[in-house]
């Protein structure tokens, strides 16, 4: 467990303003210093709680825990439940925490990665508002009544799936990586030397991202990136491509995609950068094409995009990326990724082999 103490005179309110001089009955606001951020980032001193005597007639100490305690109107457990149930709760305080930690230690937090707890004493002397990263579990908070007293926060770090991101609001839009991976589709043929020989591979990658900190209150926005290397291993690649389309999720609309749809000639000496953007943030996929190729989207089906070659080559790359909108608060969308490759060896006597292999949401090995 980690114990963090903060003298009231050194605390700040949710907007970073000094609370020194506030009178009895005012709300004292503290920002929790957790292991990820460091106590210096939020103006709290990482020190053991100190005993303090209270003026006559005042309660010297009230301790908040996960369950009900004497002198406390709220519990830490209930406050965690309120925080997780209401994403807007403590929005200003969360923003202040993220902005300050970003300026001082370079760690910005998405609002969803923070909790806001409001601990209220029954005597109404002081309440403590706490903003804490979700990977710091608060077990108890001890508040002292007199202005020279201490607030002691006891808890510990634990593994968190919440991503460091950016604070909300215009100018703070960012991207949080939700996942990435790769697939390999291979062809082996017994007619090619050394028997059997690897005569083709489509190696492709994917990455899924979510826009954070944008101002749209009705939709969430996601980015998706694909890239493929089609390699005939010295033989001809006559067919190849990649496609991504929705498997699950509440996608509502296309936002942007790249490259533009259409058919293109190739130039192996000129790399292409496919760049899509939304609300000031962008994603890019660089690739070099050595084959004629085409780009397509399903206009009525957001998130369905493909790239295919349309002429024979020995080796080439393909790529695309896009942004789509989704119903806010709905489950994170999942894409199916399709990849294919066809290779052949044709000499003066005719074709020695013509092979093909494909797979969806997986790699594959095809043998002939």
Coordinates of C-alpha atoms in Angstrom, one line a residue:
X1 CA 0.0 0.0 0.0
X2 CA 1.0 3.6 -0.6
X3 CA 0.2 6.4 1.8
X4 CA 0.1 10.0 0.5
X5 CA -0.4 12.9 2.9
X6 CA -1.2 16.5 2.0
X7 CA -1.3 19.5 4.2
X8 CA -4.5 21.5 3.5
X9 CA -2.6 24.7 3.1
X10 CA -0.7 23.3 0.2
X11 CA -3.7 21.9 -1.6
X12 CA -5.3 23.3 -4.7
X13 CA -8.9 23.4 -5.9
X14 CA -10.1 21.6 -9.1
X15 CA -8.9 24.6 -11.2
X16 CA -5.4 24.7 -9.7
X17 CA -6.2 27.7 -7.4
X18 CA -4.8 27.9 -3.9
X19 CA -7.4 27.1 -1.2
X20 CA -5.5 28.8 1.6
X21 CA -7.8 31.1 3.5
X22 CA -11.1 29.3 2.7
X23 CA -13.4 29.4 5.6
X24 CA -15.2 26.6 7.5
X25 CA -17.9 25.0 5.4
X26 CA -16.1 25.6 2.1
X27 CA -15.3 22.6 -0.1
X28 CA -11.6 21.8 -0.1
X29 CA -10.4 20.2 -3.3
X30 CA -7.5 17.9 -3.6
X31 CA -6.0 16.1 -6.5
X32 CA -4.5 12.7 -5.8
X33 CA -0.9 12.1 -6.5
X34 CA -0.6 8.5 -7.8
X35 CA 2.4 6.5 -8.8
X36 CA 1.9 7.1 -12.5
X37 CA 2.0 10.9 -12.1
X38 CA 4.0 11.6 -9.1
X39 CA 3.0 13.7 -6.1
X40 CA 4.9 16.8 -7.4
X41 CA 2.7 16.9 -10.5
X42 CA -0.4 17.8 -8.4
X43 CA 0.9 19.7 -5.5
X44 CA 0.5 17.0 -2.9
X45 CA 3.3 16.0 -0.6
X46 CA 4.0 12.2 -0.5
X47 CA 4.4 11.9 3.3
X48 CA 2.8 9.9 6.1
X49 CA -0.2 11.4 7.7
X50 CA 0.5 13.4 10.8
X51 CA -1.5 13.6 13.9
X52 CA -3.2 17.0 14.5
X53 CA -5.2 18.3 17.4
X54 CA -8.5 19.9 16.6
X55 CA -9.9 23.1 18.1
X56 CA -12.5 22.6 20.8
X57 CA -15.9 21.4 19.6
X58 CA -14.5 20.0 16.3
X59 CA -14.1 16.4 15.2
X60 CA -10.4 15.7 15.0
X61 CA -10.5 13.1 12.2
X62 CA -13.0 11.4 9.9
X63 CA -11.8 8.4 8.0
X64 CA -13.5 7.3 4.7
X65 CA -13.3 3.7 3.6
X66 CA -14.9 1.4 1.1
X67 CA -17.8 0.9 3.5
X68 CA -19.6 3.2 5.9
X69 CA -17.6 4.9 8.7
X70 CA -18.5 7.2 11.6
X71 CA -18.7 10.9 10.7
X72 CA -18.7 10.2 6.9
X73 CA -21.8 10.8 4.7
X74 CA -20.2 9.0 1.7
X75 CA -18.0 6.0 1.2
X76 CA -15.1 5.4 -1.2
X77 CA -16.9 2.4 -2.6
X78 CA -20.1 4.3 -3.4
X79 CA -18.0 7.2 -4.9
X80 CA -16.2 4.8 -7.2
X81 CA -19.6 3.4 -8.4
X82 CA -20.8 7.0 -9.1
X83 CA -17.7 7.8 -11.0
X84 CA -17.9 4.7 -13.2
X85 CA -21.6 5.3 -13.9
X86 CA -21.3 8.9 -14.9
X87 CA -18.6 9.9 -17.4
X88 CA -19.4 13.6 -17.0
X89 CA -18.9 13.6 -13.2
X90 CA -16.0 15.8 -12.2
X91 CA -15.3 16.7 -15.8
X92 CA -13.6 20.1 -14.9
X93 CA -11.6 18.5 -12.1
X94 CA -10.4 15.7 -14.4
X95 CA -9.4 18.2 -17.0
X96 CA -7.4 20.2 -14.5
X97 CA -5.6 17.1 -13.3
X98 CA -4.7 16.0 -16.9
X99 CA -3.5 19.5 -17.9
X100 CA -1.3 19.9 -14.9
X101 CA 0.2 16.4 -15.1
X102 CA 0.8 16.9 -18.8
X103 CA 2.6 20.2 -18.2
X104 CA 4.7 19.0 -15.3
X105 CA 5.5 15.3 -16.1
X106 CA 4.3 14.9 -19.8
X107 CA 1.5 12.4 -18.9
X108 CA -1.9 13.3 -20.3
X109 CA -5.0 11.3 -19.3
X110 CA -8.2 10.6 -21.2
X111 CA -11.2 11.6 -19.0
X112 CA -12.2 7.9 -19.1
X113 CA -8.9 6.9 -17.4
X114 CA -9.7 9.0 -14.3
X115 CA -12.0 8.7 -11.4
X116 CA -13.7 11.6 -9.5
X117 CA -14.6 10.9 -5.8
X118 CA -16.4 13.4 -3.6
X119 CA -16.0 12.6 0.1
X120 CA -18.4 14.5 2.5
X121 CA -18.1 14.7 6.2
X122 CA -21.2 14.6 8.3
X123 CA -20.1 17.7 10.3
X124 CA -19.9 19.7 7.0
X125 CA -16.6 21.1 8.1
X126 CA -14.7 20.1 4.9
X127 CA -15.3 17.8 2.0
X128 CA -12.5 16.4 -0.2
X129 CA -12.8 16.0 -4.0
X130 CA -10.2 13.6 -5.4
X131 CA -9.2 12.9 -9.0
X132 CA -7.3 9.7 -9.3
X133 CA -6.0 7.6 -12.3
X134 CA -7.9 4.3 -12.5
X135 CA -4.7 2.3 -11.9
X136 CA -4.5 3.7 -8.4
X137 CA -7.0 2.0 -6.1
X138 CA -7.9 4.2 -3.0
X139 CA -8.6 2.2 0.1
X140 CA -9.0 4.9 2.7
X141 CA -8.9 8.7 3.2
X142 CA -8.3 10.3 6.6
X143 CA -9.3 14.0 6.9
X144 CA -8.4 16.3 9.8
X145 CA -10.6 19.1 10.8
X146 CA -8.3 22.0 11.5
X147 CA -6.7 24.1 8.7
X148 CA -3.2 23.0 9.7
X149 CA -4.1 19.3 9.5
X150 CA -3.5 16.7 6.9
X151 CA -5.4 14.6 4.4
X152 CA -3.9 11.1 4.2
X153 CA -4.8 8.9 1.2
X154 CA -4.0 5.2 1.4
X155 CA -4.1 3.0 -1.7
X156 CA -2.0 1.1 -4.2
X157 CA -1.3 0.9 -7.9
X158 CA -2.7 -2.0 -9.9
X159 CA -2.8 -3.0 -13.6
X160 CA -5.0 -0.8 -15.7
X161 CA -6.4 -1.2 -19.2
X162 CA -7.1 2.6 -19.4
X163 CA -4.8 4.3 -21.9
X164 CA -2.8 7.4 -21.3
X165 CA -4.3 9.8 -23.8
X166 CA -5.2 13.5 -23.9
X167 CA -7.5 15.8 -22.0
X168 CA -10.9 16.7 -23.5
X169 CA -11.7 19.8 -25.5
X170 CA -10.8 21.7 -28.7
X171 CA -7.1 21.5 -29.4
X172 CA -6.7 18.4 -27.2
X173 CA -7.9 15.8 -29.7
X174 CA -5.7 12.7 -29.7
X175 CA -5.6 9.1 -30.7
X176 CA -5.5 6.1 -28.4
X177 CA -4.3 2.8 -29.9
X178 CA -6.8 0.0 -29.2
X179 CA -5.0 -2.8 -30.9
X180 CA -2.8 -4.0 -33.7
X181 CA -1.7 -7.2 -35.3
X182 CA -0.5 -9.0 -38.4
X183 CA -1.3 -11.9 -40.7
X184 CA 0.7 -14.1 -43.0
X185 CA -0.8 -15.9 -46.0
X186 CA 1.7 -18.3 -47.6
X187 CA 1.7 -20.6 -50.7
X188 CA 3.9 -23.6 -51.0
X189 CA 4.1 -25.7 -54.2
X190 CA 5.6 -29.1 -54.8
X191 CA 6.3 -28.3 -58.4
X192 CA 8.7 -25.5 -57.5
X193 CA 12.3 -26.1 -56.4
X194 CA 13.4 -26.7 -53.7
X195 CA 10.4 -29.0 -53.3
X196 CA 8.1 -27.7 -51.9
X197 CA 9.1 -24.1 -52.4
X198 CA 7.5 -21.0 -50.9
X199 CA 6.1 -19.3 -54.0
X200 CA 4.2 -16.4 -52.5
X201 CA 3.3 -14.5 -49.3
X202 CA 0.9 -11.8 -48.4
X203 CA 2.1 -10.3 -45.1
X204 CA -0.3 -7.7 -43.8
X205 CA -0.8 -5.6 -40.7
X206 CA -3.7 -3.8 -39.0
X207 CA -4.1 -1.1 -36.3
X208 CA -7.2 0.2 -34.6
X209 CA -7.4 3.6 -32.9
X210 CA -10.0 5.7 -31.1
X211 CA -10.2 9.5 -31.2
X212 CA -10.0 11.0 -27.7
X213 CA -10.8 14.5 -26.5
X214 CA -13.1 15.5 -29.4
X215 CA -16.1 17.7 -28.8
X216 CA -18.8 15.5 -30.4
X217 CA -21.3 14.5 -27.6
X218 CA -23.2 12.0 -29.8
X219 CA -20.6 9.9 -31.6
X220 CA -17.3 8.2 -31.0
X221 CA -14.7 8.1 -33.8
X222 CA -12.4 5.3 -34.8
X223 CA -9.4 5.0 -37.2
X224 CA -8.3 1.9 -38.9
X225 CA -5.0 1.2 -40.8
X226 CA -4.0 -1.6 -43.2
X227 CA -0.8 -2.4 -45.0
X228 CA 0.3 -5.5 -47.0
X229 CA 3.4 -6.7 -48.7
X230 CA 2.7 -9.1 -51.6
X231 CA 5.8 -11.1 -52.4
X232 CA 6.0 -13.8 -55.1
X233 CA 9.4 -15.0 -53.9
X234 CA 10.7 -14.6 -57.4
X235 CA 7.5 -15.9 -59.1
X236 CA 4.7 -13.8 -60.5
X237 CA 2.0 -12.3 -58.3
X238 CA -1.1 -12.3 -60.4
X239 CA -3.7 -11.7 -57.7
X240 CA -3.5 -10.0 -54.3
X241 CA -5.3 -7.6 -52.0
X242 CA -6.6 -6.7 -48.6
X243 CA -10.0 -5.8 -47.3
X244 CA -11.4 -4.7 -43.9
X245 CA -15.1 -4.7 -43.1
X246 CA -17.2 -4.5 -39.9
X247 CA -17.7 -7.7 -37.9
X248 CA -19.5 -6.0 -35.0
X249 CA -20.2 -2.5 -33.7
X250 CA -22.6 0.4 -34.3
X251 CA -20.8 2.3 -37.1
X252 CA -22.9 5.2 -38.4
X253 CA -20.9 7.0 -41.1
X254 CA -17.8 7.4 -43.2
X255 CA -15.6 10.4 -42.1
X256 CA -12.5 10.1 -44.3
X257 CA -10.4 7.6 -46.2
X258 CA -7.2 7.3 -48.2
X259 CA -6.2 6.7 -50.9
X260 CA -9.2 8.0 -52.8
X261 CA -11.3 5.3 -54.6
X262 CA -10.4 4.5 -58.2
X263 CA -7.8 2.7 -60.3
X264 CA -4.2 3.7 -60.4
X265 CA -1.0 3.1 -62.4
X266 CA 2.1 2.4 -60.4
X267 CA 5.5 3.8 -60.0
X268 CA 8.0 1.8 -57.9
X269 CA 10.2 4.9 -57.5
X270 CA 7.5 7.1 -55.9
X271 CA 6.3 6.0 -52.4
X272 CA 2.6 6.8 -51.5
X273 CA 1.4 8.0 -48.2
X274 CA -2.3 7.4 -47.5
X275 CA -3.5 9.9 -44.9
X276 CA -6.9 10.2 -43.4
X277 CA -7.9 12.7 -40.7
X278 CA -10.7 13.8 -38.4
X279 CA -10.9 16.8 -36.0
X280 CA -7.2 17.8 -36.3
X281 CA -5.8 14.3 -35.8
X282 CA -4.6 12.1 -38.6
X283 CA -3.3 8.6 -39.5
X284 CA -0.9 7.6 -42.3
X285 CA 0.1 4.4 -44.1
X286 CA 3.2 4.7 -46.4
X287 CA 3.6 2.1 -49.1
X288 CA 5.3 1.6 -52.5
X289 CA 3.2 0.1 -55.4
X290 CA 4.8 -1.9 -58.2
X291 CA 1.6 -3.0 -59.9
X292 CA -1.6 -1.4 -61.2
X293 CA -4.1 -1.3 -58.3
X294 CA -7.5 -0.2 -57.2
X295 CA -9.1 1.2 -54.1
X296 CA -12.8 0.7 -53.2
X297 CA -15.2 1.4 -50.4
X298 CA -18.7 0.3 -49.8
X299 CA -20.4 3.7 -49.6
X300 CA -23.4 2.4 -47.7
X301 CA -21.4 0.3 -45.3
X302 CA -19.0 2.4 -43.1
X303 CA -15.7 0.7 -42.4
X304 CA -15.7 -1.5 -45.5
X305 CA -12.6 -0.8 -47.6
X306 CA -10.3 -2.8 -49.9
X307 CA -7.2 -2.5 -52.0
X308 CA -6.3 -4.9 -54.9
X309 CA -3.7 -5.3 -57.5
X310 CA -4.8 -5.4 -61.2
X311 CA -1.6 -6.4 -63.0
X312 CA 1.1 -8.9 -62.6
X313 CA 4.2 -8.1 -60.5
X314 CA 7.0 -9.8 -58.6
X315 CA 6.6 -7.8 -55.4
X316 CA 4.4 -4.9 -54.3
X317 CA 2.8 -3.2 -51.4
X318 CA -0.7 -2.0 -50.7
X319 CA -2.3 0.1 -48.0
X320 CA -5.2 2.2 -46.9
X321 CA -6.7 3.9 -43.8
X322 CA -9.9 5.5 -42.8
X323 CA -12.0 7.2 -40.0
X324 CA -15.6 6.2 -39.2
X325 CA -18.2 7.4 -36.7
X326 CA -20.0 5.2 -34.2
X327 CA -22.9 5.6 -31.7
X328 CA -21.3 7.2 -28.6
X329 CA -20.9 4.7 -25.8
X330 CA -21.6 1.7 -28.0
X331 CA -19.2 -1.3 -27.9
X332 CA -15.9 -0.9 -29.6
X333 CA -16.2 -2.0 -33.2
X334 CA -14.4 -5.1 -34.5
X335 CA -13.2 -5.5 -38.0
X336 CA -12.8 -8.7 -40.2
X337 CA -9.6 -8.5 -42.2
X338 CA -9.4 -10.4 -45.4
X339 CA -6.1 -11.0 -47.3
X340 CA -5.3 -12.9 -50.5
X341 CA -2.5 -13.8 -52.9
X342 CA -2.2 -15.7 -56.1
X343 CA 1.1 -16.6 -57.7
X344 CA 2.2 -18.5 -60.9
X345 CA 5.1 -19.6 -63.0
X346 CA 4.7 -19.4 -66.7
X347 CA 7.4 -20.3 -69.2
X348 CA 7.6 -21.0 -73.0
X349 CA 5.9 -24.3 -72.5
X350 CA 3.0 -22.8 -70.6
X351 CA 2.0 -22.4 -67.0
X352 CA 3.8 -24.7 -64.5
X353 CA 1.5 -23.7 -61.7
X354 CA -1.1 -21.2 -60.8
X355 CA -1.9 -21.1 -57.0
X356 CA -4.1 -19.1 -54.8
X357 CA -4.5 -18.6 -51.0
X358 CA -6.7 -16.4 -48.8
X359 CA -8.0 -16.0 -45.2
X360 CA -10.2 -13.9 -43.1
X361 CA -9.2 -12.6 -39.7
X362 CA -6.2 -15.0 -39.7
X363 CA -3.2 -16.2 -41.5
X364 CA -3.1 -19.3 -43.7
X365 CA -0.7 -21.7 -45.4
X366 CA -1.8 -23.3 -48.6
X367 CA 0.1 -26.2 -50.2
X368 CA -0.1 -27.5 -53.8

